[in-house]
PDB file of C-alpha atoms in Angstrom:
ATOM      1  CA  MET N  25     115.533   1.637 117.742  1.00  0.00           C
ATOM      2  CA  LYS N  26     118.321   3.403 117.218  1.00  0.00           C
ATOM      3  CA  THR N  27     120.723   4.615 119.965  1.00  0.00           C
ATOM      4  CA  ILE N  28     123.717   6.882 120.910  1.00  0.00           C
ATOM      5  CA  PHE N  29     126.024   3.521 121.134  1.00  0.00           C
ATOM      6  CA  ASP N  30     125.056   2.653 117.343  1.00  0.00           C
ATOM      7  CA  LYS N  31     127.994   1.998 114.875  1.00  0.00           C
ATOM      8  CA  CYS N  32     127.655   4.462 112.140  1.00  0.00           C
ATOM      9  CA  LYS N  33     128.932   6.665 109.450  1.00  0.00           C
ATOM     10  CA  LEU N  34     130.344  10.325 109.651  1.00  0.00           C
ATOM     11  CA  GLY N  35     131.533  10.784 105.985  1.00  0.00           C
ATOM     12  CA  ASP N  36     133.674   8.366 105.173  1.00  0.00           C
ATOM     13  CA  LEU N  37     134.843   7.986 109.233  1.00  0.00           C
ATOM     14  CA  LYS N  38     133.226   4.634 110.583  1.00  0.00           C
ATOM     15  CA  LEU N  39     132.268   5.451 113.985  1.00  0.00           C
ATOM     16  CA  ASN N  40     131.737   3.144 117.260  1.00  0.00           C
ATOM     17  CA  SER N  41     129.037   5.360 118.755  1.00  0.00           C
ATOM     18  CA  ARG N  42     127.405   8.232 118.002  1.00  0.00           C
ATOM     19  CA  ILE N  43     128.949  10.088 120.450  1.00  0.00           C
ATOM     20  CA  ILE N  44     131.642  12.890 119.191  1.00  0.00           C
ATOM     21  CA  ARG N  45     134.113  14.448 121.866  1.00  0.00           C
ATOM     22  CA  THR N  46     135.383  17.971 121.414  1.00  0.00           C
ATOM     23  CA  GLY N  47     137.862  20.033 123.726  1.00  0.00           C
ATOM     24  CA  LEU N  48     138.735  23.590 123.737  1.00  0.00           C
ATOM     25  CA  TRP N  49     142.159  24.536 126.290  1.00  0.00           C
ATOM     26  CA  GLU N  50     144.831  22.217 126.819  1.00  0.00           C
ATOM     27  CA  SER N  51     146.143  22.645 130.406  1.00  0.00           C
ATOM     28  CA  GLN N  52     148.502  19.970 130.188  1.00  0.00           C
ATOM     29  CA  GLN N  53     150.241  21.075 127.418  1.00  0.00           C
ATOM     30  CA  ASN N  54     153.967  20.559 128.871  1.00  0.00           C
ATOM     31  CA  ASP N  55     153.072  17.327 130.358  1.00  0.00           C
ATOM     32  CA  LEU N  56     153.042  14.905 127.248  1.00  0.00           C
ATOM     33  CA  ASP N  57     152.336  11.738 129.407  1.00  0.00           C
ATOM     34  CA  ALA N  58     149.373  13.274 131.110  1.00  0.00           C
ATOM     35  CA  ILE N  59     147.950  14.365 127.533  1.00  0.00           C
ATOM     36  CA  TYR N  60     148.392  10.676 126.608  1.00  0.00           C
ATOM     37  CA  GLU N  61     146.773   9.232 129.188  1.00  0.00           C
ATOM     38  CA  ARG N  62     143.935  11.277 129.477  1.00  0.00           C
ATOM     39  CA  TYR N  63     143.266  10.500 125.204  1.00  0.00           C
ATOM     40  CA  GLU N  64     143.859   6.907 125.982  1.00  0.00           C
ATOM     41  CA  LYS N  65     141.002   6.697 128.743  1.00  0.00           C
ATOM     42  CA  ILE N  66     138.725   8.780 126.081  1.00  0.00           C
ATOM     43  CA  ALA N  67     139.703   6.679 123.238  1.00  0.00           C
ATOM     44  CA  SER N  68     138.697   3.708 125.353  1.00  0.00           C
ATOM     45  CA  SER N  69     135.202   5.273 126.884  1.00  0.00           C
ATOM     46  CA  GLY N  70     132.766   4.396 124.243  1.00  0.00           C
ATOM     47  CA  VAL N  71     133.438   7.714 122.037  1.00  0.00           C
ATOM     48  CA  GLY N  72     132.752   7.131 118.628  1.00  0.00           C
ATOM     49  CA  LEU N  73     135.098  10.570 117.494  1.00  0.00           C
ATOM     50  CA  ILE N  74     137.559  12.835 119.042  1.00  0.00           C
ATOM     51  CA  THR N  75     138.505  16.127 118.477  1.00  0.00           C
ATOM     52  CA  SER N  76     141.289  17.475 120.090  1.00  0.00           C
ATOM     53  CA  GLU N  77     141.879  20.533 121.704  1.00  0.00           C
ATOM     54  CA  LEU N  78     142.496  23.736 120.177  1.00  0.00           C
ATOM     55  CA  TYR N  79     146.009  23.659 118.093  1.00  0.00           C
ATOM     56  CA  SER N  80     146.976  27.599 117.643  1.00  0.00           C
ATOM     57  CA  ILE N  81     148.924  28.234 114.401  1.00  0.00           C
ATOM     58  CA  TYR N  82     150.480  31.559 115.998  1.00  0.00           C
ATOM     59  CA  PRO N  83     152.832  31.414 118.829  1.00  0.00           C
ATOM     60  CA  LYS N  84     151.831  35.005 119.574  1.00  0.00           C
ATOM     61  CA  ASP N  85     147.963  34.357 119.753  1.00  0.00           C
ATOM     62  CA  LYS N  86     145.680  35.582 122.742  1.00  0.00           C
ATOM     63  CA  PHE N  87     145.200  32.058 124.292  1.00  0.00           C
ATOM     64  CA  ILE N  88     148.566  30.441 123.561  1.00  0.00           C
ATOM     65  CA  GLU N  89     149.095  29.580 127.153  1.00  0.00           C
ATOM     66  CA  HIS N  90     146.142  27.505 127.263  1.00  0.00           C
ATOM     67  CA  SER N  91     146.612  25.595 123.736  1.00  0.00           C
ATOM     68  CA  CYS N  92     149.653  23.479 121.767  1.00  0.00           C
ATOM     69  CA  ARG N  93     151.260  25.286 119.549  1.00  0.00           C
ATOM     70  CA  MET N  94     151.577  23.981 116.214  1.00  0.00           C
ATOM     71  CA  ASP N  95     155.237  25.413 115.631  1.00  0.00           C
ATOM     72  CA  SER N  96     156.413  23.654 119.511  1.00  0.00           C
ATOM     73  CA  LEU N  97     159.182  21.011 118.809  1.00  0.00           C
ATOM     74  CA  ASN N  98     157.268  18.536 120.562  1.00  0.00           C
ATOM     75  CA  PHE N  99     154.084  19.112 118.476  1.00  0.00           C
ATOM     76  CA  MET N 100     154.385  16.305 116.046  1.00  0.00           C
ATOM     77  CA  THR N 101     155.469  14.059 118.440  1.00  0.00           C
ATOM     78  CA  MET N 102     152.603  14.724 120.563  1.00  0.00           C
ATOM     79  CA  ALA N 103     150.176  14.420 117.293  1.00  0.00           C
ATOM     80  CA  ARG N 104     151.785  10.931 116.020  1.00  0.00           C
ATOM     81  CA  LYS N 105     151.194   9.357 119.552  1.00  0.00           C
ATOM     82  CA  LEU N 106     147.706  10.863 120.066  1.00  0.00           C
ATOM     83  CA  ALA N 107     146.526   9.191 116.602  1.00  0.00           C
ATOM     84  CA  GLU N 108     148.460   6.145 117.452  1.00  0.00           C
ATOM     85  CA  ILE N 109     146.565   5.771 120.858  1.00  0.00           C
ATOM     86  CA  THR N 110     143.245   7.003 119.496  1.00  0.00           C
ATOM     87  CA  HIS N 111     143.573   4.171 116.349  1.00  0.00           C
ATOM     88  CA  SER N 112     144.219   1.533 118.727  1.00  0.00           C
ATOM     89  CA  TYR N 113     140.843   1.558 120.073  1.00  0.00           C
ATOM     90  CA  ASP N 114     139.294   2.395 115.962  1.00  0.00           C
ATOM     91  CA  VAL N 115     138.248   5.790 117.382  1.00  0.00           C
ATOM     92  CA  PRO N 116     139.134   8.438 114.595  1.00  0.00           C
ATOM     93  CA  ILE N 117     140.448  11.763 115.685  1.00  0.00           C
ATOM     94  CA  LEU N 118     139.951  15.585 113.991  1.00  0.00           C
ATOM     95  CA  GLY N 119     143.040  18.313 114.984  1.00  0.00           C
ATOM     96  CA  GLN N 120     140.806  21.392 116.134  1.00  0.00           C
ATOM     97  CA  VAL N 121     142.765  24.266 114.402  1.00  0.00           C
ATOM     98  CA  GLU N 122     141.614  27.757 115.847  1.00  0.00           C
ATOM     99  CA  PHE N 123     143.436  31.159 116.411  1.00  0.00           C
ATOM    100  CA  ILE N 124     142.039  34.610 117.683  1.00  0.00           C
ATOM    101  CA  LYS N 125     145.225  37.126 116.712  1.00  0.00           C
ATOM    102  CA  TYR N 126     146.396  37.397 113.245  1.00  0.00           C
ATOM    103  CA  ASN N 127     150.058  38.938 113.531  1.00  0.00           C
ATOM    104  CA  ARG N 128     151.743  40.415 110.936  1.00  0.00           C
ATOM    105  CA  GLY N 129     155.763  40.785 111.850  1.00  0.00           C
ATOM    106  CA  ILE N 130     155.195  42.765 114.798  1.00  0.00           C
ATOM    107  CA  ASP N 131     151.765  44.370 113.971  1.00  0.00           C
ATOM    108  CA  LEU N 132     149.918  42.471 116.538  1.00  0.00           C
ATOM    109  CA  ASP N 133     146.389  41.859 115.981  1.00  0.00           C
ATOM    110  CA  ILE N 134     145.203  42.864 112.752  1.00  0.00           C
ATOM    111  CA  PRO N 135     141.341  43.698 112.189  1.00  0.00           C
ATOM    112  CA  VAL N 136     139.495  41.905 109.559  1.00  0.00           C
ATOM    113  CA  ASN N 137     138.846  45.075 107.942  1.00  0.00           C
ATOM    114  CA  ASP N 138     142.380  45.715 107.467  1.00  0.00           C
ATOM    115  CA  LEU N 139     143.816  42.204 106.086  1.00  0.00           C
ATOM    116  CA  THR N 140     145.295  42.729 102.677  1.00  0.00           C
ATOM    117  CA  VAL N 141     144.880  40.256 100.045  1.00  0.00           C
ATOM    118  CA  ASP N 142     148.399  38.868 100.858  1.00  0.00           C
ATOM    119  CA  ASP N 143     147.217  38.700 104.474  1.00  0.00           C
ATOM    120  CA  ILE N 144     144.421  36.504 103.542  1.00  0.00           C
ATOM    121  CA  ARG N 145     146.360  33.746 101.488  1.00  0.00           C
ATOM    122  CA  LYS N 146     148.980  33.915 104.787  1.00  0.00           C
ATOM    123  CA  ILE N 147     146.139  32.743 106.578  1.00  0.00           C
ATOM    124  CA  GLN N 148     145.035  30.430 104.228  1.00  0.00           C
ATOM    125  CA  SER N 149     148.419  28.692 103.521  1.00  0.00           C
ATOM    126  CA  ASP N 150     149.530  28.557 107.556  1.00  0.00           C
ATOM    127  CA  ILE N 151     145.936  26.776 107.972  1.00  0.00           C
ATOM    128  CA  ILE N 152     146.541  24.481 104.883  1.00  0.00           C
ATOM    129  CA  GLU N 153     150.401  23.813 106.764  1.00  0.00           C
ATOM    130  CA  ALA N 154     148.432  23.060 109.773  1.00  0.00           C
ATOM    131  CA  ALA N 155     146.462  20.613 108.025  1.00  0.00           C
ATOM    132  CA  GLN N 156     149.263  19.181 106.206  1.00  0.00           C
ATOM    133  CA  LYS N 157     151.306  18.614 109.490  1.00  0.00           C
ATOM    134  CA  LEU N 158     147.780  16.740 111.294  1.00  0.00           C
ATOM    135  CA  GLN N 159     147.351  14.639 108.110  1.00  0.00           C
ATOM    136  CA  TYR N 160     151.179  13.551 108.624  1.00  0.00           C
ATOM    137  CA  ALA N 161     150.951  12.988 111.875  1.00  0.00           C
ATOM    138  CA  GLY N 162     148.013  10.567 111.567  1.00  0.00           C
ATOM    139  CA  PHE N 163     145.055  12.429 112.392  1.00  0.00           C
ATOM    140  CA  ASP N 164     141.842  11.160 110.166  1.00  0.00           C
ATOM    141  CA  GLY N 165     140.821  15.252 109.892  1.00  0.00           C
ATOM    142  CA  ILE N 166     140.715  18.508 110.770  1.00  0.00           C
ATOM    143  CA  GLN N 167     137.810  20.644 112.129  1.00  0.00           C
ATOM    144  CA  LEU N 168     138.643  24.416 111.358  1.00  0.00           C
ATOM    145  CA  SER N 169     136.349  27.020 113.423  1.00  0.00           C
ATOM    146  CA  VAL N 170     134.541  29.420 111.936  1.00  0.00           C
ATOM    147  CA  GLY N 171     132.948  29.795 115.591  1.00  0.00           C
ATOM    148  CA  ASN N 172     133.060  30.652 119.078  1.00  0.00           C
ATOM    149  CA  ASN N 173     134.267  34.203 118.153  1.00  0.00           C
ATOM    150  CA  PHE N 174     137.401  33.273 116.865  1.00  0.00           C
ATOM    151  CA  PHE N 175     139.414  34.922 113.773  1.00  0.00           C
ATOM    152  CA  LEU N 176     137.262  33.004 111.209  1.00  0.00           C
ATOM    153  CA  SER N 177     133.928  33.668 112.813  1.00  0.00           C
ATOM    154  CA  LYS N 178     135.010  37.430 112.892  1.00  0.00           C
ATOM    155  CA  PHE N 179     135.498  37.435 109.239  1.00  0.00           C
ATOM    156  CA  ILE N 180     132.162  36.305 108.263  1.00  0.00           C
ATOM    157  CA  ASN N 181     130.402  37.932 110.638  1.00  0.00           C
ATOM    158  CA  PRO N 182     128.853  41.377 109.072  1.00  0.00           C
ATOM    159  CA  TYR N 183     129.094  42.885 112.418  1.00  0.00           C
ATOM    160  CA  TYR N 184     132.861  42.973 111.861  1.00  0.00           C
ATOM    161  CA  ASN N 185     133.651  42.469 108.715  1.00  0.00           C
ATOM    162  CA  GLN N 186     132.759  46.063 106.718  1.00  0.00           C
ATOM    163  CA  ARG N 187     135.567  45.191 103.715  1.00  0.00           C
ATOM    164  CA  ASP N 188     134.317  46.547 100.100  1.00  0.00           C
ATOM    165  CA  ASP N 189     136.031  44.268  98.307  1.00  0.00           C
ATOM    166  CA  ASN N 190     135.569  40.492  97.052  1.00  0.00           C
ATOM    167  CA  TYR N 191     135.888  39.431 100.624  1.00  0.00           C
ATOM    168  CA  GLY N 192     133.116  41.466 102.408  1.00  0.00           C
ATOM    169  CA  GLY N 193     129.542  42.253 102.064  1.00  0.00           C
ATOM    170  CA  ASN N 194     127.410  39.436 101.007  1.00  0.00           C
ATOM    171  CA  VAL N 195     127.585  35.838 102.893  1.00  0.00           C
ATOM    172  CA  LEU N 196     129.302  34.210  99.970  1.00  0.00           C
ATOM    173  CA  ASN N 197     132.207  36.938  99.873  1.00  0.00           C
ATOM    174  CA  ARG N 198     132.436  36.881 103.709  1.00  0.00           C
ATOM    175  CA  MET N 199     132.813  33.196 103.599  1.00  0.00           C
ATOM    176  CA  ARG N 200     135.130  33.490 100.706  1.00  0.00           C
ATOM    177  CA  MET N 201     138.379  33.172 102.675  1.00  0.00           C
ATOM    178  CA  VAL N 202     137.344  30.171 104.014  1.00  0.00           C
ATOM    179  CA  LEU N 203     135.439  28.395 101.084  1.00  0.00           C
ATOM    180  CA  GLU N 204     138.893  28.887  99.096  1.00  0.00           C
ATOM    181  CA  LEU N 205     140.743  27.120 101.555  1.00  0.00           C
ATOM    182  CA  ILE N 206     138.428  24.294 101.876  1.00  0.00           C
ATOM    183  CA  LYS N 207     138.862  23.741  98.315  1.00  0.00           C
ATOM    184  CA  VAL N 208     142.398  23.534  98.688  1.00  0.00           C
ATOM    185  CA  MET N 209     142.480  21.055 101.004  1.00  0.00           C
ATOM    186  CA  LYS N 210     139.762  18.853  99.295  1.00  0.00           C
ATOM    187  CA  ASP N 211     141.462  18.707  96.321  1.00  0.00           C
ATOM    188  CA  ASN N 212     144.919  18.002  97.868  1.00  0.00           C
ATOM    189  CA  LEU N 213     144.892  16.225 101.162  1.00  0.00           C
ATOM    190  CA  ASP N 214     142.916  12.963 102.319  1.00  0.00           C
ATOM    191  CA  LEU N 215     141.538  14.139 105.462  1.00  0.00           C
ATOM    192  CA  HIS N 216     138.273  14.611 106.657  1.00  0.00           C
ATOM    193  CA  ILE N 217     137.366  18.440 106.897  1.00  0.00           C
ATOM    194  CA  SER N 218     134.876  19.660 109.566  1.00  0.00           C
ATOM    195  CA  VAL N 219     133.885  22.906 110.227  1.00  0.00           C
ATOM    196  CA  LYS N 220     132.531  24.217 113.467  1.00  0.00           C
ATOM    197  CA  MET N 221     130.050  27.173 112.984  1.00  0.00           C
ATOM    198  CA  ASN N 222     127.801  29.485 114.891  1.00  0.00           C
ATOM    199  CA  SER N 223     124.478  28.853 114.417  1.00  0.00           C
ATOM    200  CA  PHE N 224     124.033  32.929 115.148  1.00  0.00           C
ATOM    201  CA  ASP N 225     125.216  35.276 117.945  1.00  0.00           C
ATOM    202  CA  GLU N 226     123.384  38.023 119.858  1.00  0.00           C
ATOM    203  CA  ARG N 227     124.873  41.318 118.144  1.00  0.00           C
ATOM    204  CA  LYS N 228     122.747  43.697 116.435  1.00  0.00           C
ATOM    205  CA  ASP N 229     123.412  43.256 112.786  1.00  0.00           C
ATOM    206  CA  GLY N 230     125.495  40.324 113.591  1.00  0.00           C
ATOM    207  CA  PHE N 231     125.370  36.934 112.288  1.00  0.00           C
ATOM    208  CA  ASP N 232     122.007  35.584 112.132  1.00  0.00           C
ATOM    209  CA  ALA N 233     120.313  32.169 111.802  1.00  0.00           C
ATOM    210  CA  ASN N 234     119.506  32.680 108.117  1.00  0.00           C
ATOM    211  CA  GLU N 235     122.961  33.500 107.118  1.00  0.00           C
ATOM    212  CA  SER N 236     124.230  30.209 108.943  1.00  0.00           C
ATOM    213  CA  LEU N 237     121.990  27.874 106.980  1.00  0.00           C
ATOM    214  CA  GLU N 238     123.505  29.936 103.894  1.00  0.00           C
ATOM    215  CA  ALA N 239     127.065  29.730 104.595  1.00  0.00           C
ATOM    216  CA  CYS N 240     126.458  25.941 105.716  1.00  0.00           C
ATOM    217  CA  LYS N 241     124.842  25.152 101.905  1.00  0.00           C
ATOM    218  CA  LEU N 242     127.764  26.948 100.596  1.00  0.00           C
ATOM    219  CA  LEU N 243     130.231  24.939 102.731  1.00  0.00           C
ATOM    220  CA  GLN N 244     128.300  21.741 101.622  1.00  0.00           C
ATOM    221  CA  LYS N 245     129.009  23.134  97.906  1.00  0.00           C
ATOM    222  CA  VAL N 246     132.605  22.910  98.218  1.00  0.00           C
ATOM    223  CA  GLY N 247     132.934  19.543  99.740  1.00  0.00           C
ATOM    224  CA  VAL N 248     133.087  20.142 103.861  1.00  0.00           C
ATOM    225  CA  ASP N 249     132.778  16.761 105.181  1.00  0.00           C
ATOM    226  CA  SER N 250     130.757  17.729 108.604  1.00  0.00           C
ATOM    227  CA  ILE N 251     129.464  20.713 110.308  1.00  0.00           C
TER     228      ILE N 251
END
């Protein structure tokens, strides 16, 4: 009989149990010793996989006071130490990368429909750079949030996305920015790529269960490792 404590595989990752820990806010981002102690407790608890608290790629993001900034001077030191701690217990770790606001210079919080193609390329390159940092720090993968009303979840949601170019309209077009991004990461990085998706939202004319299934199939086609 299978149990949640069985060893198993998730893609190429070997897990000591079926338990996956996820995080949201890092309330101790300025106390590295407290972070290290907490992750050691988690890694030694029997968990199979750890997903970090969110790491924000933009310094003026909405919840930056509650998350670790990837541009901070101590981020790489912290990330290397977390990978070292979790791996000492044979527990892989994914870095959760998210953002709520896209800032174009002094223009803060650019809406989905006002993004230029150059803006889309900038977001893609910023996320790829974040993934490179995680790989260099020794992380096993990245969890890209396309859910929880963060920016990318709005981009794929017809409630917000009213674009009339190749990045708006049907599910494929609204997913295009994420799909292009994952394809580049799969081709160039040695990371487990996980995507966090909403199964649906509760907005009229929003992202529904059928669109979610279609989006997941598109993610599978570009080689995402877990959803």
